PDB file of C-alpha atoms in Angstrom:
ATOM      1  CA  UNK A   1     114.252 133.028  94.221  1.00  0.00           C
ATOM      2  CA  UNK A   2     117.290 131.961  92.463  1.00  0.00           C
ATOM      3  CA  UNK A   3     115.359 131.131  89.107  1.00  0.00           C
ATOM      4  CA  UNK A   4     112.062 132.454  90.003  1.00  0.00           C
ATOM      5  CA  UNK A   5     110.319 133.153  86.613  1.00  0.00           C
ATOM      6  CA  UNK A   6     112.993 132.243  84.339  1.00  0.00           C
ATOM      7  CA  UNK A   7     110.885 131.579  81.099  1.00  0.00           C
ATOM      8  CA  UNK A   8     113.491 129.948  79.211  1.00  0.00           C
ATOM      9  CA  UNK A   9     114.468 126.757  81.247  1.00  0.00           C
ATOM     10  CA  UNK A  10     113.354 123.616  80.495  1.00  0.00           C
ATOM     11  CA  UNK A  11     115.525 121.384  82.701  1.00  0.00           C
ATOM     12  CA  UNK A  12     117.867 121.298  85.862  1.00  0.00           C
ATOM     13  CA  UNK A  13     119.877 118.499  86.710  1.00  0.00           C
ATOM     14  CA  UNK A  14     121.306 118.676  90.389  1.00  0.00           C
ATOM     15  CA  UNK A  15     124.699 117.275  90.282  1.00  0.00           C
ATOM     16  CA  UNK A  16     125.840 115.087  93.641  1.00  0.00           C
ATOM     17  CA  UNK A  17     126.893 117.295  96.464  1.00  0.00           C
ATOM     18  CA  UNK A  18     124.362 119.597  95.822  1.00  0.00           C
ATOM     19  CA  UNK A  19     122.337 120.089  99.457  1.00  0.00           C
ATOM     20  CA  UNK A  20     119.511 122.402  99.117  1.00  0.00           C
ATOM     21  CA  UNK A  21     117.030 124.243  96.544  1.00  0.00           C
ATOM     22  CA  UNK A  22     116.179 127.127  98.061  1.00  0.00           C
ATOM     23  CA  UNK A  23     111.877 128.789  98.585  1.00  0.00           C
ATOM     24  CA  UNK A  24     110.763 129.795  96.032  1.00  0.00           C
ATOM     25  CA  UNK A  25     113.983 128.873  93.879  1.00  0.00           C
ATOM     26  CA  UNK A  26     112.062 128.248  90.493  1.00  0.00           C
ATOM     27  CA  UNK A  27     108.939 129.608  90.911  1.00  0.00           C
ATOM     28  CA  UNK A  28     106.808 130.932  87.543  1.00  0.00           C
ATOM     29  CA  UNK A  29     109.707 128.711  85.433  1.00  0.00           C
ATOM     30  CA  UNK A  30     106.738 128.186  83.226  1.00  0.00           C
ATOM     31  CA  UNK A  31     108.674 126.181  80.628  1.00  0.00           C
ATOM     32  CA  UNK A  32     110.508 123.862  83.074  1.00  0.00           C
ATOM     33  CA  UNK A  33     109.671 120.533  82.228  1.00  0.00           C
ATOM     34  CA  UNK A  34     112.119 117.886  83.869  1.00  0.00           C
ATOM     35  CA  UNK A  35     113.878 118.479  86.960  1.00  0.00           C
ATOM     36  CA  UNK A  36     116.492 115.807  88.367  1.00  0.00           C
ATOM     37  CA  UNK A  37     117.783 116.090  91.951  1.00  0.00           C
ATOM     38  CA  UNK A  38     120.688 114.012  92.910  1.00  0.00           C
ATOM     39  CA  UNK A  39     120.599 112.056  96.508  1.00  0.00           C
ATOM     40  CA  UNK A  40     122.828 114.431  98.479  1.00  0.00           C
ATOM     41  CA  UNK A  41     119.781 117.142  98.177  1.00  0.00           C
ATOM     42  CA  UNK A  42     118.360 117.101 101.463  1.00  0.00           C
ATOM     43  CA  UNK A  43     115.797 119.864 101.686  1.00  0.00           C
ATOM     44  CA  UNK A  44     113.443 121.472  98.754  1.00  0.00           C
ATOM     45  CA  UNK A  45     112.376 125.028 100.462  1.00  0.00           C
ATOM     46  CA  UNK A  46     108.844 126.100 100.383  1.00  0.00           C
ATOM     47  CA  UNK A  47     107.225 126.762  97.053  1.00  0.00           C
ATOM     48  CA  UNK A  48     110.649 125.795  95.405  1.00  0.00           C
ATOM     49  CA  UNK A  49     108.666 124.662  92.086  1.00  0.00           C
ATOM     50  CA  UNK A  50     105.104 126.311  92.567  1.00  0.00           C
ATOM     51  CA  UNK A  51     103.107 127.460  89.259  1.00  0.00           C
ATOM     52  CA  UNK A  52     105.850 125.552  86.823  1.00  0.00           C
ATOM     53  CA  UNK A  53     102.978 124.775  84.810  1.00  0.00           C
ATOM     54  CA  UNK A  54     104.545 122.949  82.090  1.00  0.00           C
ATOM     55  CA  UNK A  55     106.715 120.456  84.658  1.00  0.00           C
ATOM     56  CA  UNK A  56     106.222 116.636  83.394  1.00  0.00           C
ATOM     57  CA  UNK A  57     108.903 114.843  85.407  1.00  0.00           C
ATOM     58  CA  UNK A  58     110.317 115.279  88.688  1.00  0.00           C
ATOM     59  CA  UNK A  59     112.964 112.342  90.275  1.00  0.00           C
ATOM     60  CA  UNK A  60     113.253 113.498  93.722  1.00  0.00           C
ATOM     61  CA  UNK A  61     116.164 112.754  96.390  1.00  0.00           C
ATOM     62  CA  UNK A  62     115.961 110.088  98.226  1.00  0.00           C
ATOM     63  CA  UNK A  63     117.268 111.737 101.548  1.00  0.00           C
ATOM     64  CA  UNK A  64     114.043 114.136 101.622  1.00  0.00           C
ATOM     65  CA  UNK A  65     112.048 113.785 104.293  1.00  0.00           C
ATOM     66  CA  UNK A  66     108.975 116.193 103.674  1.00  0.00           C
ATOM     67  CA  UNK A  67     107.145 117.755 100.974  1.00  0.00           C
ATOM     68  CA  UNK A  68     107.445 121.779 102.129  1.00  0.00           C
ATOM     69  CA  UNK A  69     104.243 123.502 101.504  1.00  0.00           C
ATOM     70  CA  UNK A  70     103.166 124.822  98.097  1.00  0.00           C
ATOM     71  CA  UNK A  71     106.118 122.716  96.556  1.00  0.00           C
ATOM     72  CA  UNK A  72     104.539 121.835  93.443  1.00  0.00           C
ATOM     73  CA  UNK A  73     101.689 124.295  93.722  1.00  0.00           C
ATOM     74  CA  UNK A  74      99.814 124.566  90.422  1.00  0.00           C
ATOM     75  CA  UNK A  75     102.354 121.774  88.152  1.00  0.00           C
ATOM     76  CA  UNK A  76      99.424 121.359  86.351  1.00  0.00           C
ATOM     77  CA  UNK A  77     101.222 119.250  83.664  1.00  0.00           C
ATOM     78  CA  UNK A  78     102.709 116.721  86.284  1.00  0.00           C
ATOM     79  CA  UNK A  79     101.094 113.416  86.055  1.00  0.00           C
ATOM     80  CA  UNK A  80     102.843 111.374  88.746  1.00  0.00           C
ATOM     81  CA  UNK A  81     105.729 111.398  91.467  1.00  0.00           C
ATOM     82  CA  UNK A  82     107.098 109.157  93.574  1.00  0.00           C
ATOM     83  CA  UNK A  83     107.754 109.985  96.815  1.00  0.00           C
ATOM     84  CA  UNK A  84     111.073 108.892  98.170  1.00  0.00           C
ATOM     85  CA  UNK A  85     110.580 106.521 101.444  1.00  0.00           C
ATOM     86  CA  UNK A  86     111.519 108.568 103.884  1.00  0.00           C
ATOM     87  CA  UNK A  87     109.110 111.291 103.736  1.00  0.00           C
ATOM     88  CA  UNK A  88     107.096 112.039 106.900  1.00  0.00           C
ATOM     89  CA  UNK A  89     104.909 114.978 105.978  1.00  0.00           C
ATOM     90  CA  UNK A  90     103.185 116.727 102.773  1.00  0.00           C
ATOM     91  CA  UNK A  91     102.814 120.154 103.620  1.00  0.00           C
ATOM     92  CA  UNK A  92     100.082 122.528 102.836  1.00  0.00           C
ATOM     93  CA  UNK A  93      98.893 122.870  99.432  1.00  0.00           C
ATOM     94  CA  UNK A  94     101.596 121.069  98.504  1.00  0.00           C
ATOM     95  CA  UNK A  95     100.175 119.835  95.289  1.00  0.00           C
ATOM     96  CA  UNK A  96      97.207 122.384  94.925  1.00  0.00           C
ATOM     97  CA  UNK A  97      95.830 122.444  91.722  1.00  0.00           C
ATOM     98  CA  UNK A  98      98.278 119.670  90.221  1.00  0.00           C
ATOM     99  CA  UNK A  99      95.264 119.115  87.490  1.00  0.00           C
ATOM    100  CA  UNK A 100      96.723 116.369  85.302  1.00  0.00           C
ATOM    101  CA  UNK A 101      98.361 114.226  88.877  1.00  0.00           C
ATOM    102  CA  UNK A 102      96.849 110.868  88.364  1.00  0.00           C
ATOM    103  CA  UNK A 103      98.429 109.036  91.095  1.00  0.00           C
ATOM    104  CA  UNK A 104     100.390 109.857  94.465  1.00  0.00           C
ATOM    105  CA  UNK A 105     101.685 107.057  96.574  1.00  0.00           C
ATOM    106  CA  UNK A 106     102.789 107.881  99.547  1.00  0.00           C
ATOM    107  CA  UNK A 107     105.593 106.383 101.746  1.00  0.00           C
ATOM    108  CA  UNK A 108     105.212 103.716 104.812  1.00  0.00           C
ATOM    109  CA  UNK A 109     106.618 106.551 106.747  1.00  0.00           C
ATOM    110  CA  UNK A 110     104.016 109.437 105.900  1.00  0.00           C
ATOM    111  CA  UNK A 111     102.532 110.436 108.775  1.00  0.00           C
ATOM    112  CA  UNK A 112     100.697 113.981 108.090  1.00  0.00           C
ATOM    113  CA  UNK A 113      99.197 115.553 104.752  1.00  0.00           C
ATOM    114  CA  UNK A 114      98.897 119.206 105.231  1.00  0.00           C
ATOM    115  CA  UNK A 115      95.797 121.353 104.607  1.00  0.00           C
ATOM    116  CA  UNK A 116      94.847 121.745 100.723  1.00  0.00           C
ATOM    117  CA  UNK A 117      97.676 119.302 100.288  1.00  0.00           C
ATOM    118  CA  UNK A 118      95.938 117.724  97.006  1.00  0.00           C
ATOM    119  CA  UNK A 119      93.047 119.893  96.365  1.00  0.00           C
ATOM    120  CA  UNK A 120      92.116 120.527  92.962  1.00  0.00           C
ATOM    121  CA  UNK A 121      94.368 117.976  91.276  1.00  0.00           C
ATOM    122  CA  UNK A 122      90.934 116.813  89.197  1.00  0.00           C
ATOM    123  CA  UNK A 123      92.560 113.831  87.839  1.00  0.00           C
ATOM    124  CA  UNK A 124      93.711 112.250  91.093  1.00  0.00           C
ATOM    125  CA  UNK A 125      92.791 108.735  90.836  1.00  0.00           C
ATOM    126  CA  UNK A 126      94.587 106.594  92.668  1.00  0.00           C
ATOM    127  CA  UNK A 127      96.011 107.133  96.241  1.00  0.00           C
ATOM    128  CA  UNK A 128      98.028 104.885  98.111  1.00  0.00           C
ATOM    129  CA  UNK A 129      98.342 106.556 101.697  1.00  0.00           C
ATOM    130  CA  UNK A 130     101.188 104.214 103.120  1.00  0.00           C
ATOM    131  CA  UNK A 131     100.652 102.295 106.812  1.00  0.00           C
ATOM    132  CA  UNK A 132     102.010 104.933 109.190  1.00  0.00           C
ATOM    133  CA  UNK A 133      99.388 108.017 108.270  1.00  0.00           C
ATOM    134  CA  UNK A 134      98.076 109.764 111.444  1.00  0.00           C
ATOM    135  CA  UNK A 135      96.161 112.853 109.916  1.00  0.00           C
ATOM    136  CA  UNK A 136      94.508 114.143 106.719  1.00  0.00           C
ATOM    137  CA  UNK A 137      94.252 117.610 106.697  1.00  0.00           C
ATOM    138  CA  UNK A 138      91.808 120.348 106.319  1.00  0.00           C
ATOM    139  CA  UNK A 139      90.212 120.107 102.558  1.00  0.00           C
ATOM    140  CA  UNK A 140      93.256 117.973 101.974  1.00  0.00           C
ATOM    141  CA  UNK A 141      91.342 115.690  98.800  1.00  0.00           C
ATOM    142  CA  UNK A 142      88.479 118.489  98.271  1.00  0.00           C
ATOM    143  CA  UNK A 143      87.497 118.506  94.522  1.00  0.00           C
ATOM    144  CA  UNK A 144      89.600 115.667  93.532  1.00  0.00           C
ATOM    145  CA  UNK A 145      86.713 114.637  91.490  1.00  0.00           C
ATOM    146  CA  UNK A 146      88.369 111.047  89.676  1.00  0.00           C
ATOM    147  CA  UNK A 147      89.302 109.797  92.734  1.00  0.00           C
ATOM    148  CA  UNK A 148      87.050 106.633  92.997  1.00  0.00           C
ATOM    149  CA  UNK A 149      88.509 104.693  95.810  1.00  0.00           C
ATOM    150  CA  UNK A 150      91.148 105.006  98.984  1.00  0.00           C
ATOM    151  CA  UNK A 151      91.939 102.908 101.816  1.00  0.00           C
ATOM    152  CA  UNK A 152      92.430 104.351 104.676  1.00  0.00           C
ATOM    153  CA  UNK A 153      95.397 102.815 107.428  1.00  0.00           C
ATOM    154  CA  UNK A 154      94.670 101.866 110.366  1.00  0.00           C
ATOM    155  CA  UNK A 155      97.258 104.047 111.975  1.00  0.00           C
ATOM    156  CA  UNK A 156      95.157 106.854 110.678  1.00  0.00           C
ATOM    157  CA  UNK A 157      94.001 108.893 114.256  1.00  0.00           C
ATOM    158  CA  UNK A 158      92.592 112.490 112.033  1.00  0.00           C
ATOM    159  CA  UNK A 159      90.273 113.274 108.992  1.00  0.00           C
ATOM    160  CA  UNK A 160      89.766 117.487 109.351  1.00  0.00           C
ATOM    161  CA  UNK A 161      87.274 119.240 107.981  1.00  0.00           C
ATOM    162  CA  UNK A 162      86.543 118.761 104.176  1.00  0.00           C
ATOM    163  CA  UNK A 163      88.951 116.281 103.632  1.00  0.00           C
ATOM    164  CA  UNK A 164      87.354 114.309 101.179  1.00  0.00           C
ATOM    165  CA  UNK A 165      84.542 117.543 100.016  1.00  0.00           C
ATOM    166  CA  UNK A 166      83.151 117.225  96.984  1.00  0.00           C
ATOM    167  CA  UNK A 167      84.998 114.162  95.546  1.00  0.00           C
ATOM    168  CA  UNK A 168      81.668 112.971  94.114  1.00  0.00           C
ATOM    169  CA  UNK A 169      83.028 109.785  92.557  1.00  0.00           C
ATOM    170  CA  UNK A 170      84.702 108.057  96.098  1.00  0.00           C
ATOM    171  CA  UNK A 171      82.449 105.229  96.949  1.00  0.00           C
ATOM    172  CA  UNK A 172      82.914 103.268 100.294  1.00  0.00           C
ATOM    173  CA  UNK A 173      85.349 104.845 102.398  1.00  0.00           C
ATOM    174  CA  UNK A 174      86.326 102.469 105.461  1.00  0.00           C
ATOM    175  CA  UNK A 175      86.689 104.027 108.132  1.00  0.00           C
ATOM    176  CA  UNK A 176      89.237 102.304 110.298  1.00  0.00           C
ATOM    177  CA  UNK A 177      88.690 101.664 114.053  1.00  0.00           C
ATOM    178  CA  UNK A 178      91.656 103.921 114.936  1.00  0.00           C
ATOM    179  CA  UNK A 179      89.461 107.334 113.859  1.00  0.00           C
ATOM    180  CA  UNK A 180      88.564 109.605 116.544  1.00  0.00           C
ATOM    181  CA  UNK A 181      87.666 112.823 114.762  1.00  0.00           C
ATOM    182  CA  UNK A 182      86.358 112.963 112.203  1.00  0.00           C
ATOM    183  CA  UNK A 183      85.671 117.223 110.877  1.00  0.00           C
ATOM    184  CA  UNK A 184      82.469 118.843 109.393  1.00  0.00           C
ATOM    185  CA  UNK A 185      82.204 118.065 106.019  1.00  0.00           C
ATOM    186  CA  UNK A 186      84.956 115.512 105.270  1.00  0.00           C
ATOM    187  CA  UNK A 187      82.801 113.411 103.122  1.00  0.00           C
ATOM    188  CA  UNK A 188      80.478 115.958 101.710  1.00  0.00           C
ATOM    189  CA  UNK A 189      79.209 115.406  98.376  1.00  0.00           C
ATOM    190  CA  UNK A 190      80.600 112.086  97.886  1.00  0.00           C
TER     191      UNK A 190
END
């Protein structure tokens, strides 16, 4: 809560030897636009950035390793982010209601999305889900209503309930051979 709802600030820069930005650290910083963390930050706590509505640009550490949940919860100026490579997991509603994210590729080493984890963002387009992805989570995609196409890897074991709901644009999901459950309602209204 460090800078939680600090209307002023419009950037942070994380100089090197900086470790951690703590939950909810800059939560409601409605006027934030660019933040910059340096490559010794190792963890981003839970919410750390949720409902920074006016966020553009995010360069994120290379040394993170997940996505904590409700992270970027309601950026809904953020367009795109690139994941670092070693991220393993996008926790819940990580990315909920991120309206204006157009893209999200994910890392070779991705290996769960979390519940909600991209719900809402209605301008999701493109999503590259790496080669090591083992589940999508509950409602994970629902109402992402650009998104047009995604291939699915074939490491992919998981697709909960509602994963895909209501994103009425995806055509042609392939399903790869390495699915065994498959929830109620992943692909409704597609």
């Amino acid at each position: 809560d460090a800078f939680r709802n600090c209307f002023q600030l419009k950037e942070v820069v994380f100089p090197e030897g900086f470790k951690t930005v703590g939950k909810n650290a800059f939560m409601g910083c409605l006027r934030l636009k660019s933040v910059i963390l340096s490559n010794s930050v190792t963890t981003v706590g839970e919410a750390a950035f949720e409902d920074c509505t006016g966020l553009e640009e995010i360069v994120l550490s290379e040394k993170l390793t997940s996505i904590e949940a409700y992270t970027f919860r309601n950026c809904r100026k953020l367009k795109s982010i690139k994941l670092p490579k070693n991220i393993v997991s996008i926790g819940t509603e990580a990315f909920y209601e991120a309206k204006n994210l157009e893209e999200v590729i994910l890392s070779a080493k991705t290996k769960t999305i979390g519940d909600f984890a991209f719900g809402k963002c209605s301008m999701l387009a493109k999503v590259d889900l790496g080669k090591s992805l083992i589940e999508i989570g509950q409602v994970a995609f629902h109402d992402c209503s650009k998104l047009e196409t995604i291939t699915l890897p074939k490491t992919l074991k998981t697709i909960k309930p509602g994963a895909f709901q209501n994103c009425r644009e995806l055509t042609r999901p392939v399903i790869p051979d390495s699915v065994t459950t498959i929830g109620e309602y992943a692909f409704e209204f597609c």
